[in-house]
CSV table of C-alpha atoms and ligand atoms in Angstrom, one decimal:
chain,number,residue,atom,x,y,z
L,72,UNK,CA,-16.5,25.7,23.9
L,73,UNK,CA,-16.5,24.2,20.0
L,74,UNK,CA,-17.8,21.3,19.0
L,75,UNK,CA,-15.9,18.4,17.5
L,76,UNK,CA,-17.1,15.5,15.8
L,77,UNK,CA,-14.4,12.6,15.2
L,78,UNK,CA,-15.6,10.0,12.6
L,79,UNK,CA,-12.8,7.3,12.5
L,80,UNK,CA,-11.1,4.3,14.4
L,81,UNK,CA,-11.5,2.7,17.6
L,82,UNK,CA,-8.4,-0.1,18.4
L,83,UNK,CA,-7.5,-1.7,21.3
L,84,UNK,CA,-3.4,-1.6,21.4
L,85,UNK,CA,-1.5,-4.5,22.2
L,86,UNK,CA,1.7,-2.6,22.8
L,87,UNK,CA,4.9,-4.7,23.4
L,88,UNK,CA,8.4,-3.0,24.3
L,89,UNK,CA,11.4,-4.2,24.3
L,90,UNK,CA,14.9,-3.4,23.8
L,91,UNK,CA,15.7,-4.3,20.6
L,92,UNK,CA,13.3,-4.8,17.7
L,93,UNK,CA,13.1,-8.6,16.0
L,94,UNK,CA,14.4,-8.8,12.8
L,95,UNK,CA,12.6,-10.6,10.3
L,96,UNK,CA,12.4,-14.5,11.6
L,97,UNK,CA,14.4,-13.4,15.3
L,98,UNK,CA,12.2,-13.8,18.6
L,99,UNK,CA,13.9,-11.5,21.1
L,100,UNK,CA,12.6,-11.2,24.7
L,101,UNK,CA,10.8,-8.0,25.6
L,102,UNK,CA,10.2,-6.3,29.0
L,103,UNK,CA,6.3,-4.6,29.0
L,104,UNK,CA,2.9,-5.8,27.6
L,105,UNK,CA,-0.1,-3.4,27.9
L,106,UNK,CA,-3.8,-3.8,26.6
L,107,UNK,CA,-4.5,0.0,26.1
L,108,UNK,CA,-6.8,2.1,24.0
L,109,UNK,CA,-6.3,3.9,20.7
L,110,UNK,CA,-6.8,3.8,17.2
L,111,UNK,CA,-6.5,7.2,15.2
L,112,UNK,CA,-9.6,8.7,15.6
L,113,UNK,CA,-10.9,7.4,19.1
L,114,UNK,CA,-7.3,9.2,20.4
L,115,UNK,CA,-8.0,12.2,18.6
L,116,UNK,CA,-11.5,12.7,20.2
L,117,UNK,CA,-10.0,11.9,23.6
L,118,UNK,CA,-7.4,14.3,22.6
L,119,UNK,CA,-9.8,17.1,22.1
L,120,UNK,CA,-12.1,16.1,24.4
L,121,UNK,CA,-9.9,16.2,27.4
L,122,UNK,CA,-8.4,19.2,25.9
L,123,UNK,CA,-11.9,21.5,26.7
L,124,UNK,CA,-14.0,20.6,23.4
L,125,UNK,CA,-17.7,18.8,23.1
L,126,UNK,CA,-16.4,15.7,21.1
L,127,UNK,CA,-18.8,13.4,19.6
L,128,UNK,CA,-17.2,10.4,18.2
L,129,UNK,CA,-18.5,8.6,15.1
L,130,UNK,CA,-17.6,5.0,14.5
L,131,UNK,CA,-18.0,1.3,14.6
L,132,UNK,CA,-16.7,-1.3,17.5
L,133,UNK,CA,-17.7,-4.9,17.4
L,134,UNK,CA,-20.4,-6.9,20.0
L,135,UNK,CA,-16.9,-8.0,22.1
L,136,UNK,CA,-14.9,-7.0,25.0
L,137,UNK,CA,-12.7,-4.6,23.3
L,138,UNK,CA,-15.4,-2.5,21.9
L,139,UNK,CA,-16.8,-2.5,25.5
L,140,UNK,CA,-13.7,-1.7,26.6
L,141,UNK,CA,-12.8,1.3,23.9
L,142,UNK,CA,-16.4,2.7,24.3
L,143,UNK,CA,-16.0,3.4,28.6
L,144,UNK,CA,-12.1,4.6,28.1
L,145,UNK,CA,-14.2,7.3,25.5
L,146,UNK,CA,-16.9,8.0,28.1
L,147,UNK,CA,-14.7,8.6,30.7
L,148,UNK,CA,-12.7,11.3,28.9
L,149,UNK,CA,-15.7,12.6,28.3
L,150,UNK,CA,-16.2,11.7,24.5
L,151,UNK,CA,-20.1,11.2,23.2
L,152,UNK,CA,-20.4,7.6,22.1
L,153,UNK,CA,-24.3,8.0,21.3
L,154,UNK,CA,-22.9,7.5,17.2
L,155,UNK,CA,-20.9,4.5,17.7
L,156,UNK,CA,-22.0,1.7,16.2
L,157,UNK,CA,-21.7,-1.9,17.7
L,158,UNK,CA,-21.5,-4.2,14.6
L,159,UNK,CA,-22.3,-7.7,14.7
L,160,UNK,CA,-19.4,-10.6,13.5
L,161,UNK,CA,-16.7,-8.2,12.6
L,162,UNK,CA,-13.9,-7.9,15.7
L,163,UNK,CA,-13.0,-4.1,17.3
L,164,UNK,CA,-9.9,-2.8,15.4
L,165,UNK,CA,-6.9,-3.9,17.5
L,166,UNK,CA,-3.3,-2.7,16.6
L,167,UNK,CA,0.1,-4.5,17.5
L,168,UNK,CA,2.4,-1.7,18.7
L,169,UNK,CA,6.0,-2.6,19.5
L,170,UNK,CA,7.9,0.0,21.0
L,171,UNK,CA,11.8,0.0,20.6
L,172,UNK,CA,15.0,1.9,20.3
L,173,UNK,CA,13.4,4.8,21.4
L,174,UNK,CA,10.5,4.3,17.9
L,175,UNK,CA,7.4,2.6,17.4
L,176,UNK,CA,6.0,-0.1,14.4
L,177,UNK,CA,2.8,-0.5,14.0
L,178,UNK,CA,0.1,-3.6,12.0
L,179,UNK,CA,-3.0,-2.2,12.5
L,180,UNK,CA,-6.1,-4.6,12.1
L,181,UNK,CA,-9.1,-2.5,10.9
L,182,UNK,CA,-12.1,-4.9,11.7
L,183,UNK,CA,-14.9,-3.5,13.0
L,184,UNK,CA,-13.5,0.0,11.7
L,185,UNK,CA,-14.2,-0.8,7.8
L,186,UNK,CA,-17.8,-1.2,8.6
L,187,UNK,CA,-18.2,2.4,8.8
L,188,UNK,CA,-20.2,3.8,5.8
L,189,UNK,CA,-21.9,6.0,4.2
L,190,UNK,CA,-25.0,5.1,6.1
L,191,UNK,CA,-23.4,5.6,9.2
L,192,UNK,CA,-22.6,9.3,8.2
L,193,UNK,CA,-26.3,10.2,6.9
L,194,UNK,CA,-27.7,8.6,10.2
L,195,UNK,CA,-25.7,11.0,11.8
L,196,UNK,CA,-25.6,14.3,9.3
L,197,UNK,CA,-27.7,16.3,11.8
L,198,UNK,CA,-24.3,15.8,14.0
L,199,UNK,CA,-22.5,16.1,11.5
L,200,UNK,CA,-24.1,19.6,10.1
L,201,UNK,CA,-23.6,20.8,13.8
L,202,UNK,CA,-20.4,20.9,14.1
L,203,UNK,CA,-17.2,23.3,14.3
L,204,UNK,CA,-14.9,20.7,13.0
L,205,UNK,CA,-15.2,17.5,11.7
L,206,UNK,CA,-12.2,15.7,12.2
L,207,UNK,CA,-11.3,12.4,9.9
L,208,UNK,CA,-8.2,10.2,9.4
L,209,UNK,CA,-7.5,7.4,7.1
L,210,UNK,CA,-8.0,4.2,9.2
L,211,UNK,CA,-11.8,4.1,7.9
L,212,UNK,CA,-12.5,3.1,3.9
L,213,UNK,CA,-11.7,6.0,2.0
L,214,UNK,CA,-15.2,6.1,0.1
L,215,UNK,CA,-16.5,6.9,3.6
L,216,UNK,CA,-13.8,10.1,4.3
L,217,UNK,CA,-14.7,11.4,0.5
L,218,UNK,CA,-18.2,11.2,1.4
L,219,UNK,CA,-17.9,13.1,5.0
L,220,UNK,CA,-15.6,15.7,3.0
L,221,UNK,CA,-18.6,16.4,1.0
L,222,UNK,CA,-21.3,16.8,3.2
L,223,UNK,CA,-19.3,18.9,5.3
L,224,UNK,CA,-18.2,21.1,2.3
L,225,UNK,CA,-21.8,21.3,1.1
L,226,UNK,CA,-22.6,22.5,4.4
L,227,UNK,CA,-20.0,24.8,5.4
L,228,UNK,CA,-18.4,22.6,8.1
L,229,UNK,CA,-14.8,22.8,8.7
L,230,UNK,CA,-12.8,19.6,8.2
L,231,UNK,CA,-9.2,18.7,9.5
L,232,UNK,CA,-8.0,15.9,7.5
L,233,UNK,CA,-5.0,13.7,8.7
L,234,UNK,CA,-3.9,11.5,6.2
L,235,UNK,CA,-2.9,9.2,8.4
L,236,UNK,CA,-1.6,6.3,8.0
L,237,UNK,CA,0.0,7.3,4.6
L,238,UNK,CA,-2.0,6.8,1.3
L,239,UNK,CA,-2.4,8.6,-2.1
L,240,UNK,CA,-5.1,11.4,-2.0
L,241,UNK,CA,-7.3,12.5,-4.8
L,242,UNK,CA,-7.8,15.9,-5.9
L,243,UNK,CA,-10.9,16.6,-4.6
L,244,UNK,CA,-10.1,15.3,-1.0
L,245,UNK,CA,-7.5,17.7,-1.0
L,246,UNK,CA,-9.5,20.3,-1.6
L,247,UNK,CA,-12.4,19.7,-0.1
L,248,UNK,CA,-10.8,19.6,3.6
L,249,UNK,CA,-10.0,22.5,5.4
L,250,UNK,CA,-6.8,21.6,7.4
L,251,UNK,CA,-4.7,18.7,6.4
L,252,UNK,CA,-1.9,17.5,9.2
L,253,UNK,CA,0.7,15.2,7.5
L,254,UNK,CA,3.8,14.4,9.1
L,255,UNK,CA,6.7,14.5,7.0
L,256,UNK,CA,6.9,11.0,5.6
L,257,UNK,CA,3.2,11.2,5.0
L,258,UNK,CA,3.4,14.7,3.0
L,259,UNK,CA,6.1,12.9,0.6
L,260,UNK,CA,3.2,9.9,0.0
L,261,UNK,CA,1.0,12.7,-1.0
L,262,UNK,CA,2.7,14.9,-2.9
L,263,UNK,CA,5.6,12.7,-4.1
L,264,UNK,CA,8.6,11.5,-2.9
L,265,UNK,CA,10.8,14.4,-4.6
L,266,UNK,CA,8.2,16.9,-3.4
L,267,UNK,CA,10.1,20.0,-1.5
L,268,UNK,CA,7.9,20.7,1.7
L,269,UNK,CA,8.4,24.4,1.3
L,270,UNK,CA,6.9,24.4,-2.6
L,271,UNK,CA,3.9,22.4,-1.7
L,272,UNK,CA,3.0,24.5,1.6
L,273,UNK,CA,3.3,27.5,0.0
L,274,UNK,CA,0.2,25.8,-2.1
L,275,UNK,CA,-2.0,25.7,0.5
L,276,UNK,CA,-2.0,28.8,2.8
L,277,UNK,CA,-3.2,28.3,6.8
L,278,UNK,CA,-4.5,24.9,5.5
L,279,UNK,CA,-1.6,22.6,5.4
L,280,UNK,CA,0.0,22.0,8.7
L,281,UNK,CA,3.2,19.7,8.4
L,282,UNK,CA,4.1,18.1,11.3
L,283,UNK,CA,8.0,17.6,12.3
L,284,UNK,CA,8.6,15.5,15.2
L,285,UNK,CA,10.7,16.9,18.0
L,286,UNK,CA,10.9,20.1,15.9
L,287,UNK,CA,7.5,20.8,15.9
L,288,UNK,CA,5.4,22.1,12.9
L,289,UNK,CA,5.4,24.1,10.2
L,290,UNK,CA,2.8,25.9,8.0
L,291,UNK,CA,2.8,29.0,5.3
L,292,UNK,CA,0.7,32.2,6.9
L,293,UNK,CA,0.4,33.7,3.1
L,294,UNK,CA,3.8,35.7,3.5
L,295,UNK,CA,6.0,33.2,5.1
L,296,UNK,CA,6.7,29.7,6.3
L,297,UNK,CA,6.4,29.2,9.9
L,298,UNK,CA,8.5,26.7,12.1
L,299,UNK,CA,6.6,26.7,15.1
L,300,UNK,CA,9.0,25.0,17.5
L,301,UNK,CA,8.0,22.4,20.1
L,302,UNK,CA,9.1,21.6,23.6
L,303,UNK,CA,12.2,19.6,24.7
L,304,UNK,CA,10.9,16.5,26.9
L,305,UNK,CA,12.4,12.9,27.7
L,306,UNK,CA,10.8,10.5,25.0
L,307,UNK,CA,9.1,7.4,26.3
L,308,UNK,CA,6.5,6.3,23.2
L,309,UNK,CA,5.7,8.6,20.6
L,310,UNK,CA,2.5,7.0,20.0
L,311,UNK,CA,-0.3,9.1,19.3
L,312,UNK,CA,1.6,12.5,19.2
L,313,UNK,CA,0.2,13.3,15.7
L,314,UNK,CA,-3.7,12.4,16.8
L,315,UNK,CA,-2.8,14.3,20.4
L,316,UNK,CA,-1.5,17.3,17.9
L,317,UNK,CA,-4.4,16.6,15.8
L,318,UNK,CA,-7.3,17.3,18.5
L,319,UNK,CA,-5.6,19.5,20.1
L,320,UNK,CA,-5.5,22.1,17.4
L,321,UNK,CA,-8.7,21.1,16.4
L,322,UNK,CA,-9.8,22.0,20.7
L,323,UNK,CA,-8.1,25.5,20.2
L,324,UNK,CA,-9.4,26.4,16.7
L,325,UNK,CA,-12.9,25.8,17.6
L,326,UNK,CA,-12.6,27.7,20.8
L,327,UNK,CA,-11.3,30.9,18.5
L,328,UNK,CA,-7.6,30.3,18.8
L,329,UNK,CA,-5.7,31.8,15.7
L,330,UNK,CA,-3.4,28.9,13.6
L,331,UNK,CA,-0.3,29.6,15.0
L,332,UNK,CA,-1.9,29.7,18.5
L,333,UNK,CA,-3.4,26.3,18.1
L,334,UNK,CA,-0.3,24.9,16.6
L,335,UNK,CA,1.5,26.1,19.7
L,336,UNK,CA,-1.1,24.6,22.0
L,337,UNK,CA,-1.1,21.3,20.0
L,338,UNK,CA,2.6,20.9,19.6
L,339,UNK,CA,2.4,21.1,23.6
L,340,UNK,CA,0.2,18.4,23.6
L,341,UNK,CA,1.8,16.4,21.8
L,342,UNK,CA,5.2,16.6,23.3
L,343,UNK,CA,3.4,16.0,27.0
L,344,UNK,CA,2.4,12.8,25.6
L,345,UNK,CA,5.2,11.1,24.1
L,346,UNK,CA,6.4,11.6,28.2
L,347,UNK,CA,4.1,8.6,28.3
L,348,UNK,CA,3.7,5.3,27.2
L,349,UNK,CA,0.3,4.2,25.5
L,350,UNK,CA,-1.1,6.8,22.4
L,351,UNK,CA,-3.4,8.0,25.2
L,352,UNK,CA,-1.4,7.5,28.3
L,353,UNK,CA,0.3,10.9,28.5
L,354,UNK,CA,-2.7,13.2,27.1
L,355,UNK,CA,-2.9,16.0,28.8
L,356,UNK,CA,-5.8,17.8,30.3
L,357,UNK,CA,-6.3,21.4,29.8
L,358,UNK,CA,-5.9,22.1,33.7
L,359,UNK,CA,-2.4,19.9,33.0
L,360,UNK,CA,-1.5,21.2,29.8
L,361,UNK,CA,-2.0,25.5,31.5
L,362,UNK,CA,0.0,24.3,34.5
L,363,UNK,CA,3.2,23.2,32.7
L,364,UNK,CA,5.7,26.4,32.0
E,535,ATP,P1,3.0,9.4,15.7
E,535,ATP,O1,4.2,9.0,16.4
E,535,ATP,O2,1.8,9.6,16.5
E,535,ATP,O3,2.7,8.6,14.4
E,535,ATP,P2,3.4,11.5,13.8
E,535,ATP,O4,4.5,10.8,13.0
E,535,ATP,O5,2.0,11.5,13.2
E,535,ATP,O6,3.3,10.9,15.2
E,535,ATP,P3,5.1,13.7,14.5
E,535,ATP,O7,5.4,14.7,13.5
E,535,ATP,O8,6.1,12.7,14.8
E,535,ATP,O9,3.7,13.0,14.0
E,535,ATP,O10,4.6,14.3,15.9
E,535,ATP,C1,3.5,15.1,16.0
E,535,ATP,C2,3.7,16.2,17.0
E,535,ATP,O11,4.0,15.6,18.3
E,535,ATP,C3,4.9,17.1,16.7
E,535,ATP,O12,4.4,18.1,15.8
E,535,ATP,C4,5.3,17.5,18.1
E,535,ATP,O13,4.4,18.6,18.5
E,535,ATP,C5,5.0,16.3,18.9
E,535,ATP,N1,6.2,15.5,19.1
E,535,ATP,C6,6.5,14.4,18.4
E,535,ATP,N2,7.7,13.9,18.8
E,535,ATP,C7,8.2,14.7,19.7
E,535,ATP,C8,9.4,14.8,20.5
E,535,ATP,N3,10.4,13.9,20.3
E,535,ATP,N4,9.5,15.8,21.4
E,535,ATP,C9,8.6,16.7,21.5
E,535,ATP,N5,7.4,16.7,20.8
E,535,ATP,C10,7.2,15.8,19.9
E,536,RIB,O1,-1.7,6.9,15.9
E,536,RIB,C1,-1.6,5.9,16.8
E,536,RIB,C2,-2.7,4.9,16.6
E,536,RIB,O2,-2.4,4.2,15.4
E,536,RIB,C3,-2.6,3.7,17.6
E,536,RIB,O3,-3.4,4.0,18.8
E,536,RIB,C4,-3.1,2.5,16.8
E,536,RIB,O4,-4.3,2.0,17.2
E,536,RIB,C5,-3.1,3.0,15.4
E,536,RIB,O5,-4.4,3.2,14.9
């Protein structure tokens, strides 16, 4: 069993669904309201955790119900929550998910998660420093993710970035992490909205992983790009099928798996929990995920 540390976000999810999604200035009347967990990072580490690694989770939650609330859901899937911070007059992240014709949209509300800082990561380095992968997204200030790419690269520590939600990355991000997992729309933020997906993989070999949706995921192996296919399942809420794809590769590479092996054991993942509703409602266990053909 690998170890995986997550530094990133906590939310609580206030996800809505409804039939049709408002327009701008419409109320329409929806059907479902749930107070669930997620945020990017806190999924991912569930993700992995329940999918056989030892997951630490590095973050920040504020001195109020939801961070309660967010640091049990963690320690009941297992997750170590001895690096999360509880910070004093700044809220826990909360996200507004509405979930309609058969998509999502998302306002996320970082609060307690922009408290995390550089301090945080040299209080924990010795984690850190331990670790098979490091895993980070981008819902935690960006000075924070360049600093955690360099410790870990100045260390030899493997890093899976997922630049998510979409921004701009520098240079030196990009090469300082070890895996990066956009999805489609987020690849075109990075590398341009012209960019052609099979140009830009074939850039980075077994390190960018580009993530399709109900077709899967693709990568380039060095001598050719790889589709590697996903399953075909009744959607209920995609929510959280990127971080569920996201910690479980991360779970299989640390455990030894090859690339494309992980990004056949993640994509499975990922399309058991868009079965589900909630980002961590349908996440699989590894006794689930082996029992399903
Ligand atoms: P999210 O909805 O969490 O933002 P994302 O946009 O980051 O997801 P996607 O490329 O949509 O990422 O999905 C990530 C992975 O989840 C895919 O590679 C696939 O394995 C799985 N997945 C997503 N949608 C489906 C689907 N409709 N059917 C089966 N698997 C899916
Ligand atoms: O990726 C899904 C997550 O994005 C949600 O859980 C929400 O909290 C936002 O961070």
């Amino acid at each position: 069993m690998g170890k995986v540390v997550v530094v990133g976000s906590i939310n609580v999810d206030m996800v809505f669904t409804s039939d049709i999604r408002p327009k701008a200035g419409e109320t329409v009347m929806g059907n479902t309201f749930q107070l669930v967990p997620g945020g990017k990072g806190a999924n991912q580490a569930v993700a992995a955790a329940k999918l056989g690694a030892e997951t630490y989770m590095v973050g920040c939650v504020g001195n109020d119900s939801n961070g309660d609330f967010s640091i049990k859901n963690l320690q009941e899937a297992n997750v170590k929550t001895e690096a999360i911070e509880v910070v004093e007059n700044v809220p826990t992240g909360v996200a507004n998910i509405v979930v309609a014709e058969k998509d999502n949209s998302i306002i996320v509300i970082a609060g307690a998660n922009f408290e995390v800082s550089k301090e945080l990561i040299d209080k924990n380095i010795e984690l850190i420093k331990s670790a098979d992968m490091v895993l980070l997204q981008l819902e935690i200030p960006m000075e924070v993710v360049e600093y955690t790419l360099e410790i870990c690269k100045n260390n030899n520590v493997k890093v899976m970035l997922n630049p998510a939600p979409g921004m701009v990355l520098s240079s030196t991000i990009i090469e300082n992490a070890s895996y990066i997992t956009p999805n489609e729309h987020e690849l075109k933020i990075i590398f341009g909205p012209s960019s052609d997906a099979s140009e830009v993989l074939k850039k980075y070999p077994n390190k960018l992983i580009v993530t399709l949706g109900s077709k899967g995921a693709m990568y380039y192996d060095g001598n050719q790009i790889k589709t590697v296919p996903t399953y075909d399942v009744e959607v209920v809420d995609t929510t959280g099928a990127g971080d569920t794809f996201c910690g479980g590769l991360a779970a299989a590479l640390v455990r030894g798996d090859s690339l494309e092996d992980a990004i056949k054991f993640a994509n499975k993942a990922a399309s058991m929990t868009v079965t589900k509703l909630g980002a961590q409602g349908g996440m699989p266990t590894l006794e689930e995920l082996m029992g399903r053909a």
